Coordinates of C-alpha atoms in Angstrom, one line a residue:
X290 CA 95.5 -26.5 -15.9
X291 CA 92.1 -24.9 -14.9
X292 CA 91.1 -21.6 -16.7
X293 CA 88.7 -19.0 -15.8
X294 CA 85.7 -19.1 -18.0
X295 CA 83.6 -16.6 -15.7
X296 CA 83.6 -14.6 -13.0
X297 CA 80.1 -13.4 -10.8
X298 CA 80.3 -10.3 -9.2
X299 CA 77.8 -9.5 -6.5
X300 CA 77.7 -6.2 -4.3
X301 CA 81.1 -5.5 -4.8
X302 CA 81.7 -2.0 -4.9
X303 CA 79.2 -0.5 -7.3
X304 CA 78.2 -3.6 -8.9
X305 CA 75.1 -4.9 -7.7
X306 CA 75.3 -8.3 -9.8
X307 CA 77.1 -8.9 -13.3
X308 CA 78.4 -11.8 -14.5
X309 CA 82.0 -11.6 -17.2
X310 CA 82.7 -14.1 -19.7
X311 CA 86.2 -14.7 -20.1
X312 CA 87.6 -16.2 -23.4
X313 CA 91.3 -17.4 -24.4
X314 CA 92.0 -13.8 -24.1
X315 CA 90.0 -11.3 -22.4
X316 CA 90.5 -7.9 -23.1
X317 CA 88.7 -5.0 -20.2
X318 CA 88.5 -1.7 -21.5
X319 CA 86.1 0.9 -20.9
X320 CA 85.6 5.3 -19.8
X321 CA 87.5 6.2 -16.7
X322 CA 85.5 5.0 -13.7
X323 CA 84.1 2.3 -15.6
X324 CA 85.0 0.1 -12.9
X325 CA 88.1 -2.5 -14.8
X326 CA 89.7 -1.8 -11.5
X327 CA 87.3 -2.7 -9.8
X328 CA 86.8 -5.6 -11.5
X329 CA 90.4 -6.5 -11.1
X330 CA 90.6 -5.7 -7.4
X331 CA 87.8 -8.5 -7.3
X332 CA 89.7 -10.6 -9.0
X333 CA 92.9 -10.4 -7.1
X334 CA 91.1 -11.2 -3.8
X335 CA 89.9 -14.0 -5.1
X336 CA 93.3 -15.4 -6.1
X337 CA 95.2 -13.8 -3.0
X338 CA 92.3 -14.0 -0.4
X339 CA 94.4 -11.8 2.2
X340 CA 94.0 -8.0 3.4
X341 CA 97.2 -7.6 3.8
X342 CA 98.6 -9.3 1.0
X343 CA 96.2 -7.5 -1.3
X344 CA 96.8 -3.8 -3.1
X345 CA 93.5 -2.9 -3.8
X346 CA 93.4 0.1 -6.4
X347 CA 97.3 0.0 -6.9
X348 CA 98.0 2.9 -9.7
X349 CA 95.4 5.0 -8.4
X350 CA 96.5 8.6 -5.8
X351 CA 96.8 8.0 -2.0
X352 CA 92.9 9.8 -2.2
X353 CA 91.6 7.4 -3.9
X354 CA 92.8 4.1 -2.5
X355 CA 90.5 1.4 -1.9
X356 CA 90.1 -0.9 1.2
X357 CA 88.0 -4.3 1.2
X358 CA 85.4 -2.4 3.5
X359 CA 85.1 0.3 0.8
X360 CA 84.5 -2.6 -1.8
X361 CA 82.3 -4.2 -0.1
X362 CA 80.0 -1.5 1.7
X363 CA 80.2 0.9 -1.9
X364 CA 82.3 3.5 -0.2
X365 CA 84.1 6.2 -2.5
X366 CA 85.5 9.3 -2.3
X367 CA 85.3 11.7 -4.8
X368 CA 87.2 15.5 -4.4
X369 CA 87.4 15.3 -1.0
X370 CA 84.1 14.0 -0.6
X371 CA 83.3 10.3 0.8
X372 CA 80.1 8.7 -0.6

């Protein structure tokens, strides 16, 4: 079985470049808009590798749902407001 030691993150969303260790057991936590989502999202395309396959953002409000173009151009939108 292969196991994920690391994953490199590079202009995805608002991370310009960071690099996670994974362990046995990984644990993401951090402050709302933190970006573990994010994170995850990043993740999940990698495994699934399909638009329309993928739920980017999945517990967050019909407002704040995510598309691979917002990932991947930093798009967000924030009270009504797209940045």
């Amino acid at each position: 079985m292969k196991t994920l030691r690391k994953m490199k993150v590079i202009n995805w969303h608002y991370f310009d470049e960071e690099e996670i260790a994974f362990g046995a057991a990984t644990m993401l936590s951090g402050h709302s808009g933190a970006g573990k989502s994010t994170l995850l999202d990043a993740l999940q395309y990698l495994f699934i590798g399909s638009q329309t396959q993928t739920r980017f953002n999945a517990a967050a409000t019909q407002e704040a749902r995510r598309t691979l173009l917002h990932y991947l151009r930093g798009k967000i939108k924030a009270e009504g407001v797209q940045y």
